[in-house]
PDB file of C-alpha atoms and ligand atoms in Angstrom:
ATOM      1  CA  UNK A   1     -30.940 -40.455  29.466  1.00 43.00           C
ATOM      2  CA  UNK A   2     -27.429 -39.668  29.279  1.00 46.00           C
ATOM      3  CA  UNK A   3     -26.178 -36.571  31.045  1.00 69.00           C
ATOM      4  CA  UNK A   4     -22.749 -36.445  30.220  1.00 90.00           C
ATOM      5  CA  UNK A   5     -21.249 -33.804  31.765  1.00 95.00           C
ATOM      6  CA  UNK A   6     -20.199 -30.540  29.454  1.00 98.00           C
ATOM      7  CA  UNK A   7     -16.191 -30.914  29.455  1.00 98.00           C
ATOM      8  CA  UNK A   8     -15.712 -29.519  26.678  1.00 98.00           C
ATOM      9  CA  UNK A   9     -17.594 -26.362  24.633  1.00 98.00           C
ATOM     10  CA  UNK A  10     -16.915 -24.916  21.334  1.00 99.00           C
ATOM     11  CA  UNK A  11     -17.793 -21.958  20.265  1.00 99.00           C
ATOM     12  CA  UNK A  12     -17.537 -19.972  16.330  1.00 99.00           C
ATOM     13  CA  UNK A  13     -17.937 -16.191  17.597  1.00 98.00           C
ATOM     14  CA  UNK A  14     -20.377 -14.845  14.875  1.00 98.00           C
ATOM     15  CA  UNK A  15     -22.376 -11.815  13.890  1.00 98.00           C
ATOM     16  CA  UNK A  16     -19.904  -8.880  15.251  1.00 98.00           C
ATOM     17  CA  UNK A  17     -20.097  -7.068  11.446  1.00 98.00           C
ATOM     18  CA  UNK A  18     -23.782  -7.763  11.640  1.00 98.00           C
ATOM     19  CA  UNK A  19     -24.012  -6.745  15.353  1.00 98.00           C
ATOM     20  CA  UNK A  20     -22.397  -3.145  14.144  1.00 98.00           C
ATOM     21  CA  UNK A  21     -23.840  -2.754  10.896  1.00 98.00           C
ATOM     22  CA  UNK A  22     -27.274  -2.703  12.321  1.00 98.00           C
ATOM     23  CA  UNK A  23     -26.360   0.241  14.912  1.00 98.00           C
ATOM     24  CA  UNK A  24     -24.541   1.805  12.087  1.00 98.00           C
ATOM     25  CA  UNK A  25     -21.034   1.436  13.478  1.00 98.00           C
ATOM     26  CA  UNK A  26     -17.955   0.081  11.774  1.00 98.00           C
ATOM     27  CA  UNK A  27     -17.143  -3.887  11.460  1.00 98.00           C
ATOM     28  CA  UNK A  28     -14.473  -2.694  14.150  1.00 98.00           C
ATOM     29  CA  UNK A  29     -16.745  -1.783  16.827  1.00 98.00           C
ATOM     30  CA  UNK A  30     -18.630  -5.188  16.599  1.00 98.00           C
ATOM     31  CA  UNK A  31     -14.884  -6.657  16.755  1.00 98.00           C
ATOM     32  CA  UNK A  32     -14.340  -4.439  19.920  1.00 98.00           C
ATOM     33  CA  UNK A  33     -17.522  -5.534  21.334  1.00 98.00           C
ATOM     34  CA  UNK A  34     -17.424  -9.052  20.378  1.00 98.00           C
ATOM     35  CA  UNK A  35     -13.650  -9.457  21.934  1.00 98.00           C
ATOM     36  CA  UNK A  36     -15.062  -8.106  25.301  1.00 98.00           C
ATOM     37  CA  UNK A  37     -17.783 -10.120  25.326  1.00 98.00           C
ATOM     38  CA  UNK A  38     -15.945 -13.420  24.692  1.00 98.00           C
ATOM     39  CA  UNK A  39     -13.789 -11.890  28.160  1.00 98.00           C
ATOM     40  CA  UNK A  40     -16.950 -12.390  29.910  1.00 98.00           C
ATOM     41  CA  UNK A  41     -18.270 -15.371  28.475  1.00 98.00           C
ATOM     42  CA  UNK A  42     -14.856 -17.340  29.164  1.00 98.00           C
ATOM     43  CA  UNK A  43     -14.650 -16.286  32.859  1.00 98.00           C
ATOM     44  CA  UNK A  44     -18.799 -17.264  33.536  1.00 98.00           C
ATOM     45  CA  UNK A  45     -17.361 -20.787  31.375  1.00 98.00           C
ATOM     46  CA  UNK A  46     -14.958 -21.586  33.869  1.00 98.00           C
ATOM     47  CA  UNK A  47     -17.234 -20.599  36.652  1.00 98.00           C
ATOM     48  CA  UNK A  48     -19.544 -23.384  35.302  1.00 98.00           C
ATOM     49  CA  UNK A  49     -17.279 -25.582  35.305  1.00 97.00           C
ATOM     50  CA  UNK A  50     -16.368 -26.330  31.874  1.00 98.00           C
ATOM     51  CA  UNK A  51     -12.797 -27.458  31.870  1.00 98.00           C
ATOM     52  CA  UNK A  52     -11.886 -26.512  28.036  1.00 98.00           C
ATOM     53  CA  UNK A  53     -13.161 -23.863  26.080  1.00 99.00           C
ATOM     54  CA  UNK A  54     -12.349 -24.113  21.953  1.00 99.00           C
ATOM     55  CA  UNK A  55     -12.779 -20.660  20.382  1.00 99.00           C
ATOM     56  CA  UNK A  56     -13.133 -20.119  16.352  1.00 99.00           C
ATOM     57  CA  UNK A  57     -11.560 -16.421  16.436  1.00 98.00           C
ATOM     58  CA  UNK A  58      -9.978 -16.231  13.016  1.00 98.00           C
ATOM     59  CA  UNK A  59     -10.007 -18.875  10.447  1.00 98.00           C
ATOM     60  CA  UNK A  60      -7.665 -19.838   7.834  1.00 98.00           C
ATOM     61  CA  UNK A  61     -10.219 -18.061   4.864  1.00 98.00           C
ATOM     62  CA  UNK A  62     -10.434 -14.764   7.190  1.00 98.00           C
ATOM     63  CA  UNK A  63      -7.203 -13.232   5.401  1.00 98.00           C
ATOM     64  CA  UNK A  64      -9.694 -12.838   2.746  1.00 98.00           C
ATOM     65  CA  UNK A  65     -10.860  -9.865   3.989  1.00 98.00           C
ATOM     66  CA  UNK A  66      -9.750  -6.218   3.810  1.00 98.00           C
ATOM     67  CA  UNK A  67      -5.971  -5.531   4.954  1.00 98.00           C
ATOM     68  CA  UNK A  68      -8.328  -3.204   7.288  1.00 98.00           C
ATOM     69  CA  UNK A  69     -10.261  -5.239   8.709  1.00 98.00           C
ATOM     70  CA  UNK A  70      -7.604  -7.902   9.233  1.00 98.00           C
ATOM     71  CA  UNK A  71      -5.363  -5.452  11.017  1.00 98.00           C
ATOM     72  CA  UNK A  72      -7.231  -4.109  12.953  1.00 98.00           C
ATOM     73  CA  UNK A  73      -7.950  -8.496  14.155  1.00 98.00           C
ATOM     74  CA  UNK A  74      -4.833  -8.718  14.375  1.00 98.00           C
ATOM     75  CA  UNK A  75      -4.122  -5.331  16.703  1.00 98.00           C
ATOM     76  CA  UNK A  76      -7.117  -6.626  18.725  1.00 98.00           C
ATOM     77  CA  UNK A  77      -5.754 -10.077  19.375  1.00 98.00           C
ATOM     78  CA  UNK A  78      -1.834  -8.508  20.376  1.00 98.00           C
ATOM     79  CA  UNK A  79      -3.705  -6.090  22.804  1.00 98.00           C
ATOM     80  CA  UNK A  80      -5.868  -8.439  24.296  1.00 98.00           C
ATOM     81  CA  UNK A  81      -3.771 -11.454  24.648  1.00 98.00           C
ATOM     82  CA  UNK A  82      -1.221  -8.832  27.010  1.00 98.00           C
ATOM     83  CA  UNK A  83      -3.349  -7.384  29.092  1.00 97.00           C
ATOM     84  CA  UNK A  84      -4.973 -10.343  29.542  1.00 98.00           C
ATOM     85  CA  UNK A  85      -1.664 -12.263  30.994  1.00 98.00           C
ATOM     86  CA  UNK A  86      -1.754 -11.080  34.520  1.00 97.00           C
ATOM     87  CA  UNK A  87      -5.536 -11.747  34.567  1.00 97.00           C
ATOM     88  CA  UNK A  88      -5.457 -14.980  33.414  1.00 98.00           C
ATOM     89  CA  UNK A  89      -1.997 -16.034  35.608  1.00 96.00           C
ATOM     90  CA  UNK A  90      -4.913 -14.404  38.833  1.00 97.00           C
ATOM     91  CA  UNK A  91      -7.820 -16.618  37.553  1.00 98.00           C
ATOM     92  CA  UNK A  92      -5.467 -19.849  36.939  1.00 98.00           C
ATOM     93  CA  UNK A  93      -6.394 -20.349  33.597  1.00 98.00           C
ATOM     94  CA  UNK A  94      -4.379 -21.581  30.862  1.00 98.00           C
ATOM     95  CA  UNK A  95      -4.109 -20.499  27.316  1.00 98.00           C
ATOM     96  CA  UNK A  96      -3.390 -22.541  24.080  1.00 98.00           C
ATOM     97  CA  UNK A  97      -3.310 -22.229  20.435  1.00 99.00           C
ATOM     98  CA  UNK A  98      -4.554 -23.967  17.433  1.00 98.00           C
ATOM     99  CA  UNK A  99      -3.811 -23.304  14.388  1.00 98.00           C
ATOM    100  CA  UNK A 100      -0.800 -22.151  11.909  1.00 98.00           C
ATOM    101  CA  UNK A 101       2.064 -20.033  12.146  1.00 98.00           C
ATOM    102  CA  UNK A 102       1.889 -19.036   8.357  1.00 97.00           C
ATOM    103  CA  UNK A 103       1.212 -15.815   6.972  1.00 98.00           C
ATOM    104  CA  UNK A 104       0.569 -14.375  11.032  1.00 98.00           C
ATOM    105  CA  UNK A 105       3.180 -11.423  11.690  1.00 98.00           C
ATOM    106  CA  UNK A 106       5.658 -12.073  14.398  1.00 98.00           C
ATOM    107  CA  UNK A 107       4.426  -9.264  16.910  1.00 98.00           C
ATOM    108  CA  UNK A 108       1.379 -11.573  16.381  1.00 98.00           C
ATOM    109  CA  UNK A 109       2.639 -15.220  16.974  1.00 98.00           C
ATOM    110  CA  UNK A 110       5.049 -13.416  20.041  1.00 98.00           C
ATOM    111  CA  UNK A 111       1.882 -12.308  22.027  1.00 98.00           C
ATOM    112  CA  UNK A 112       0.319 -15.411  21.296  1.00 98.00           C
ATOM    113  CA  UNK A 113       3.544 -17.452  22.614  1.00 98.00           C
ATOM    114  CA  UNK A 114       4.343 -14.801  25.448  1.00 98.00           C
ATOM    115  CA  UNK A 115      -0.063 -15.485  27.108  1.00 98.00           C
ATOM    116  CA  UNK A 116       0.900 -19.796  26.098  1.00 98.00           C
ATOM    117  CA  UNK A 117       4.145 -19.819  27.968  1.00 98.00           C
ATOM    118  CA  UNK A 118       2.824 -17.458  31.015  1.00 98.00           C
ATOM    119  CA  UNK A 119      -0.112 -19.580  31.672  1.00 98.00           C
ATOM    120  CA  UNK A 120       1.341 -22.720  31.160  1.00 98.00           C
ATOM    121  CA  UNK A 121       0.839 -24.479  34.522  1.00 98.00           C
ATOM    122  CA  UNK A 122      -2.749 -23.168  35.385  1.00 98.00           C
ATOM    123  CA  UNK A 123      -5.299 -26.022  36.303  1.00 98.00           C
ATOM    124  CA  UNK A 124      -8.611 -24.066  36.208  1.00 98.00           C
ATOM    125  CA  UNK A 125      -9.823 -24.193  32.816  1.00 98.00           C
ATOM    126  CA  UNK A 126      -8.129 -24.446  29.114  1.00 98.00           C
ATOM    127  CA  UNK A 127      -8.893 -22.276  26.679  1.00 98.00           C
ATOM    128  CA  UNK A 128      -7.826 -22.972  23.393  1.00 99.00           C
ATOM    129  CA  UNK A 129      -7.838 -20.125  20.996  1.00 99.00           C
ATOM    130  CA  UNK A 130      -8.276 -21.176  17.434  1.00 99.00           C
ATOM    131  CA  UNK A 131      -6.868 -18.460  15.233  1.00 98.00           C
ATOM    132  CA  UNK A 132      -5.687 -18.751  11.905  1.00 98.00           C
ATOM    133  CA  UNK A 133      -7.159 -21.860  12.300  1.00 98.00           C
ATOM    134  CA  UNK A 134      -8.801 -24.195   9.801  1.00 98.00           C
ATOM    135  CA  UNK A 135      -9.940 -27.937   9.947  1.00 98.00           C
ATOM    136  CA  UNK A 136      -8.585 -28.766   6.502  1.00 98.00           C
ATOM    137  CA  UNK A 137      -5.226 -27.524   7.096  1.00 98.00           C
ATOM    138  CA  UNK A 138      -5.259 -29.315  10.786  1.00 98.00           C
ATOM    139  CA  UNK A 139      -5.528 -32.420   9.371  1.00 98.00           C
ATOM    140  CA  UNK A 140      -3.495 -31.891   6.287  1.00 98.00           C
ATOM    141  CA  UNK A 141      -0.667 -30.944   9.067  1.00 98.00           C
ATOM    142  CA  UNK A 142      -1.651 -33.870  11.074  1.00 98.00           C
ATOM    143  CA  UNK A 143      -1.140 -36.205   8.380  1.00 98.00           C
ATOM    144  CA  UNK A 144       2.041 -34.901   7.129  1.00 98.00           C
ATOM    145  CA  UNK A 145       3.777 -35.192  10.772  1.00 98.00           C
ATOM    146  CA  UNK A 146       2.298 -38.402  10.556  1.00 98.00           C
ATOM    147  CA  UNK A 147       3.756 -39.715   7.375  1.00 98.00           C
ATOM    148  CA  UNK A 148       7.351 -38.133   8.157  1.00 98.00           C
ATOM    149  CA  UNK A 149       7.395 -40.423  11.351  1.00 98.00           C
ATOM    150  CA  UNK A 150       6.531 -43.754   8.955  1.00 98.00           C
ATOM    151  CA  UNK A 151       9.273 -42.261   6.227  1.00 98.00           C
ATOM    152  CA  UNK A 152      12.032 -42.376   9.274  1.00 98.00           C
ATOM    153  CA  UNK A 153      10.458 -45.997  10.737  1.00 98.00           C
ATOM    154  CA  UNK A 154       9.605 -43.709  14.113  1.00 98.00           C
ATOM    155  CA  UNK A 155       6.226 -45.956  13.374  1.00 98.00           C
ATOM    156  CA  UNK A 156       4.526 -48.661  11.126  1.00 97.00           C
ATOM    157  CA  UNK A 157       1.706 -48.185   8.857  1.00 97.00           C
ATOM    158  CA  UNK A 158      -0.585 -50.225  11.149  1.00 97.00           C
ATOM    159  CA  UNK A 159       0.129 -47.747  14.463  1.00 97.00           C
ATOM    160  CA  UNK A 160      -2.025 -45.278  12.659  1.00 98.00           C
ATOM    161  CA  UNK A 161      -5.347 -45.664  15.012  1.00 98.00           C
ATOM    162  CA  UNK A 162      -8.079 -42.817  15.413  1.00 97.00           C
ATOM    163  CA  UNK A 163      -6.207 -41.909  19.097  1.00 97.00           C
ATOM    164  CA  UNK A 164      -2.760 -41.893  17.276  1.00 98.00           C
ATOM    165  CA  UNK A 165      -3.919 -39.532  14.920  1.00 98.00           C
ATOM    166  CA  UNK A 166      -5.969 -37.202  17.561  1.00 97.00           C
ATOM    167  CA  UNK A 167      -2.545 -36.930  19.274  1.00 97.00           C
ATOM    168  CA  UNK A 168      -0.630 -35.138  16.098  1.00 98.00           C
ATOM    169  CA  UNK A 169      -3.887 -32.309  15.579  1.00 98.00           C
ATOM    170  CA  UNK A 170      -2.407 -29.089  17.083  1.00 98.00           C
ATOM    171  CA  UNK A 171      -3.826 -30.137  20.007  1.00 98.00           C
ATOM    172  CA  UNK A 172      -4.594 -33.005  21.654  1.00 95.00           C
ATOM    173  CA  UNK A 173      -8.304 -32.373  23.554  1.00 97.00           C
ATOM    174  CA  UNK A 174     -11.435 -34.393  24.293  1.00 97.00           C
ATOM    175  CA  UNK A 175     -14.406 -34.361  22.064  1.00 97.00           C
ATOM    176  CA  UNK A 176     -16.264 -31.691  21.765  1.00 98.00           C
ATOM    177  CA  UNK A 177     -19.794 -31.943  23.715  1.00 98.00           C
ATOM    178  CA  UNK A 178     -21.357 -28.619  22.783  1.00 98.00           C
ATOM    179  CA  UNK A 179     -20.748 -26.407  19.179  1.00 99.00           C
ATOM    180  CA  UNK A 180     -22.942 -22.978  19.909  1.00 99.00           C
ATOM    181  CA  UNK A 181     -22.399 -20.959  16.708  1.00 99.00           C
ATOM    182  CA  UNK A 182     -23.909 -17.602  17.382  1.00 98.00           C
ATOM    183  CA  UNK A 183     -25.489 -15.148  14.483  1.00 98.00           C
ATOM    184  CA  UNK A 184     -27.960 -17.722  12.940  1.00 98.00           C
ATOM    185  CA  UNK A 185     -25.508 -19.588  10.806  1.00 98.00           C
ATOM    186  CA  UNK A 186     -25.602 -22.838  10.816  1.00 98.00           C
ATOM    187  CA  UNK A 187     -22.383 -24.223   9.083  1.00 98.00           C
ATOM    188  CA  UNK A 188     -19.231 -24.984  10.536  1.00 98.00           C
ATOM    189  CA  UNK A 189     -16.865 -22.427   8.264  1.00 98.00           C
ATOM    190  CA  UNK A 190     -14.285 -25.489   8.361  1.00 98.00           C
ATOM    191  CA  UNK A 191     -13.972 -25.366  12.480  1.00 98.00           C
ATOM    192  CA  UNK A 192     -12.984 -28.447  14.171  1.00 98.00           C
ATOM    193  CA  UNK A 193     -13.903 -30.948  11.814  1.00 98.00           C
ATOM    194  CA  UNK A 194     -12.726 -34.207  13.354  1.00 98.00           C
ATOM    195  CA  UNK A 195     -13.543 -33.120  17.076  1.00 98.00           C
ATOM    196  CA  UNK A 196     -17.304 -32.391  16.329  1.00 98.00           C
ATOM    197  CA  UNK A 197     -17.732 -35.756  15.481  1.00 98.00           C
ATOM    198  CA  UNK A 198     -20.421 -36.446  17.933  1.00 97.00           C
ATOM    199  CA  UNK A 199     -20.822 -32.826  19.331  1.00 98.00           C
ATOM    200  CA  UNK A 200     -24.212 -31.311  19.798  1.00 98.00           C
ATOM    201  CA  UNK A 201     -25.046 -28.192  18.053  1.00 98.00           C
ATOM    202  CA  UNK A 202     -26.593 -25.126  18.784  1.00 98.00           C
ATOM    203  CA  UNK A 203     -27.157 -22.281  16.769  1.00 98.00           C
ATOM    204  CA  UNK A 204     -28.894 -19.269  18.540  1.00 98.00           C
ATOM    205  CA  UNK A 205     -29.794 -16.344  15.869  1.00 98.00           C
ATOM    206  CA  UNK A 206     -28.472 -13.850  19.028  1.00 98.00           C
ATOM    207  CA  UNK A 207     -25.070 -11.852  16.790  1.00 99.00           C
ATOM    208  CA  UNK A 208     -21.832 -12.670  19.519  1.00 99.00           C
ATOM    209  CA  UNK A 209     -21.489  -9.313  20.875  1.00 98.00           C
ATOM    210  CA  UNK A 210     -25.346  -9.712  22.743  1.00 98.00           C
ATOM    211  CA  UNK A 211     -24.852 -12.893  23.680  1.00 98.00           C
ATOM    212  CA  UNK A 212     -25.148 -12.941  27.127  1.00 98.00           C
ATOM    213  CA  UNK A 213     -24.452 -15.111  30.173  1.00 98.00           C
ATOM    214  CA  UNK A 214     -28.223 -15.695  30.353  1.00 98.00           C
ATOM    215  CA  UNK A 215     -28.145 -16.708  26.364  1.00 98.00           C
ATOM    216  CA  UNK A 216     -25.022 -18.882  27.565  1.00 98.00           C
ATOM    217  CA  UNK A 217     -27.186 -20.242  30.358  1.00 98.00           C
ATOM    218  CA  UNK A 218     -30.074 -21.288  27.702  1.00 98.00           C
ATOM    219  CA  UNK A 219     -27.118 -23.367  25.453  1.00 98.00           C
ATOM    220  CA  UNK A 220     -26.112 -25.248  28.474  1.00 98.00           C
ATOM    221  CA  UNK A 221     -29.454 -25.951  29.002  1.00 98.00           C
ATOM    222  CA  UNK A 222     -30.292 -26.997  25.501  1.00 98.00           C
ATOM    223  CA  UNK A 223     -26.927 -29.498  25.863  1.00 98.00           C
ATOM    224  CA  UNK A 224     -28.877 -30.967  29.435  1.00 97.00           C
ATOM    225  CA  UNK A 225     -31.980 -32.064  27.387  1.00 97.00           C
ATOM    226  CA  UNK A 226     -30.050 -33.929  24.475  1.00 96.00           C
ATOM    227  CA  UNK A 227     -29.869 -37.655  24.666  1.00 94.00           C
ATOM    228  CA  UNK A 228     -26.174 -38.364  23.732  1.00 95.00           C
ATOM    229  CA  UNK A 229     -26.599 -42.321  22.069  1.00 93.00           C
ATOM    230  CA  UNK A 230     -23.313 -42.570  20.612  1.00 93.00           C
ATOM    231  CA  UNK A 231     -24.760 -44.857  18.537  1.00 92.00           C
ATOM    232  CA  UNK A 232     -26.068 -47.062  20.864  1.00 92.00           C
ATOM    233  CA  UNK A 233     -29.435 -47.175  22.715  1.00 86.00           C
ATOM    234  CA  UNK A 234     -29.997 -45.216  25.820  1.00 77.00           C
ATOM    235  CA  UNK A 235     -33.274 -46.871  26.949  1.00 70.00           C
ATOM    236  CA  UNK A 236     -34.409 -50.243  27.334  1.00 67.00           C
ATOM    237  CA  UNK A 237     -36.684 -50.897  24.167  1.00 66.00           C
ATOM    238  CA  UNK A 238     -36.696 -55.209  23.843  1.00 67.00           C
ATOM    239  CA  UNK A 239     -38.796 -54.900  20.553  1.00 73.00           C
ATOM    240  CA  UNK A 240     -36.530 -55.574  18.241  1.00 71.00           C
TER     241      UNK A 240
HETATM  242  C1  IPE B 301     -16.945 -13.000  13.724  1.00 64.84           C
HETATM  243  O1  IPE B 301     -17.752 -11.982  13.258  1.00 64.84           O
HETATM  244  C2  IPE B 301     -15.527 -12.577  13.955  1.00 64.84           C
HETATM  245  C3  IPE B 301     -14.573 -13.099  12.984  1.00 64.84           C
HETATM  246  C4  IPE B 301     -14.814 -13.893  11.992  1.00 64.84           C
HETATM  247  C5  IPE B 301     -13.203 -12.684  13.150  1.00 64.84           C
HETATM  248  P1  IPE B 301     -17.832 -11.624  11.715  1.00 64.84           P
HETATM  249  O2  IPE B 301     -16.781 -10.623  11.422  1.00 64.84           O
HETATM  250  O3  IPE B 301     -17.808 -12.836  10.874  1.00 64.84           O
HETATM  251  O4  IPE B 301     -19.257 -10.933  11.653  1.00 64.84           O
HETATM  252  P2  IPE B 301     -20.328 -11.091  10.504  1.00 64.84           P
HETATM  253  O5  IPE B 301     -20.554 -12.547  10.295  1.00 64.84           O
HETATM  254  O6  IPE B 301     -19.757 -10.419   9.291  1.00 64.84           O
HETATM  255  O7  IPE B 301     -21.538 -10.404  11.031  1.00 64.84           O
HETATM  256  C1  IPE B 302     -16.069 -18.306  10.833  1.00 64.84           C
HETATM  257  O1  IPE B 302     -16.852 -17.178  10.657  1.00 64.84           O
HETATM  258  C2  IPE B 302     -14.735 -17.936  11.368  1.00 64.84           C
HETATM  259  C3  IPE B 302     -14.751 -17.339  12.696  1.00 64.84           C
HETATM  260  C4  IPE B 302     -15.793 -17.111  13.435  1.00 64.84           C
HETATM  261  C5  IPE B 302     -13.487 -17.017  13.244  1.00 64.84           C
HETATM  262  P1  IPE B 302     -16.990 -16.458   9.232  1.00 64.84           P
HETATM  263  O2  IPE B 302     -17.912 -15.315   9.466  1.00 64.84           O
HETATM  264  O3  IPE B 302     -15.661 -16.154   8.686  1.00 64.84           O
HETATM  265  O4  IPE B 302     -17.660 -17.608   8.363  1.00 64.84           O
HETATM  266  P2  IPE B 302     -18.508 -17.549   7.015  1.00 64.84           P
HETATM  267  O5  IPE B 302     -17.667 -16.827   6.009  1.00 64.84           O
HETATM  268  O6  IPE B 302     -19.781 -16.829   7.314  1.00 64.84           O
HETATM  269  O7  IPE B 302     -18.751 -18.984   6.686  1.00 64.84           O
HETATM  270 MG1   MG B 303     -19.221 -14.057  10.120  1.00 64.84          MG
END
């Protein structure tokens, strides 16, 4: 059996509205919860190892909600991503982006730019914070930067391989080895479309703001028992 190692995990954090509404609290408190949560489940991550962390925390189709609710996202991203500079330069990890600039407010993109450039050089772990972030609009952006380096003859038609094209996504990361979607959904709300292309996939029903480092434990678990084939064979079976 293949045990590839888990190098990289992504995760859609799912069920905070849910998580409130059943304690009957705002959707803000399950935010609240749900943001310090993911604080703990990225810092038990790197302790196990895992050297990049993808995490779905506000997709492209989330500006459909109420000017509230987004707000109050947004507020909870700008606070978080400050305070969370000096604590993140300590623990030597580094922080990235994906997703696009457009319609996020400038005290928005700022902190988001201000955690990137502070934690630049740190070699621990890489988390990469998807936020405003959508698979469709990835790749549409991908293949216009693409198609503006053919128009000026930067490349040919024919350079256009799989790896050329993983190279112009916002970022540039191994394949995903692990999804865990938490909340009981199973869909992928347009979340890293081409790098789940042979991830495994776990959905606990657990809402994000009770998910634990013990229900972390059980998903790295769950990835140990898979047998990755890649489309090959992984044991010897001559009867064909
Ligand atoms: C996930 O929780 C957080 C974001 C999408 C920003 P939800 O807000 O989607 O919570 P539910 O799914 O409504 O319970
Ligand atoms: C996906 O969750 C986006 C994030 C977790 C950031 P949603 O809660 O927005 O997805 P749907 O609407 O249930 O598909
Ligand atoms: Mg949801």
């Amino acid at each position: 059996m293949d045990k590839k190692k888990l190098n990289h995990l992504a995760l859609i954090v799912d069920g905070n509205g849910r998580w409130a509404k059943e304690k009957g609290k705002k959707r803000s408190f399950g935010h609240k919860a749900g943001f310090d949560r993911l604080e703990e489940i990225i810092l038990y991550a790197k302790e196990k190892k895992i050297e990049f962390l993808s995490l779905y925390v506000f997709s492209t189709e989330n500006f459909k909600r109420s000017t509230e609710e987004v707000c109050y996202l947004m507020d909870l991203f700008v606070h978080n991503f400050k305070r969370l500079i000096k604590k993140y330069e300590k623990e030597n990890i580094k922080v990235i982006f994906s997703g696009r600039k457009e319609p996020l407010e400038d005290r928005v993109w700022n902190a988001m730019e201000e955690i990137k450039e502070k934690t630049k050089n740190n070699t621990g772990m890489v988390v990469n914070f998807c936020l405003n972030y959508g698979s469709h609009a990835e790749i549409v952006d991908a293949t216009k930067k693409i198609c503006q380096k053919v128009i000026h003859h930067e490349i040919s038609i024919e350079d256009i391989k799989e790896d050329y094209f993983e190279q112009n996504l916002y970022q540039n990361l191994p394949p995903v080895d692990l999804l865990i979607r938490t909340s009981g959904e199973c869909r992928l709300s347009n979340f890293l479309l081409w790098q789940l292309a042979y991830a495994e996939f776990y959905f606990p029903k657990t809402y994000f703001p009770d998910f634990t480092k013990t229900e972390f434990d059980k998903a790295i678990d769950y990835y140990y028992t898979r047998d990755r084939r890649f489309g090959g064979i992984t044991y010897e079976d001559k009867n064909y």
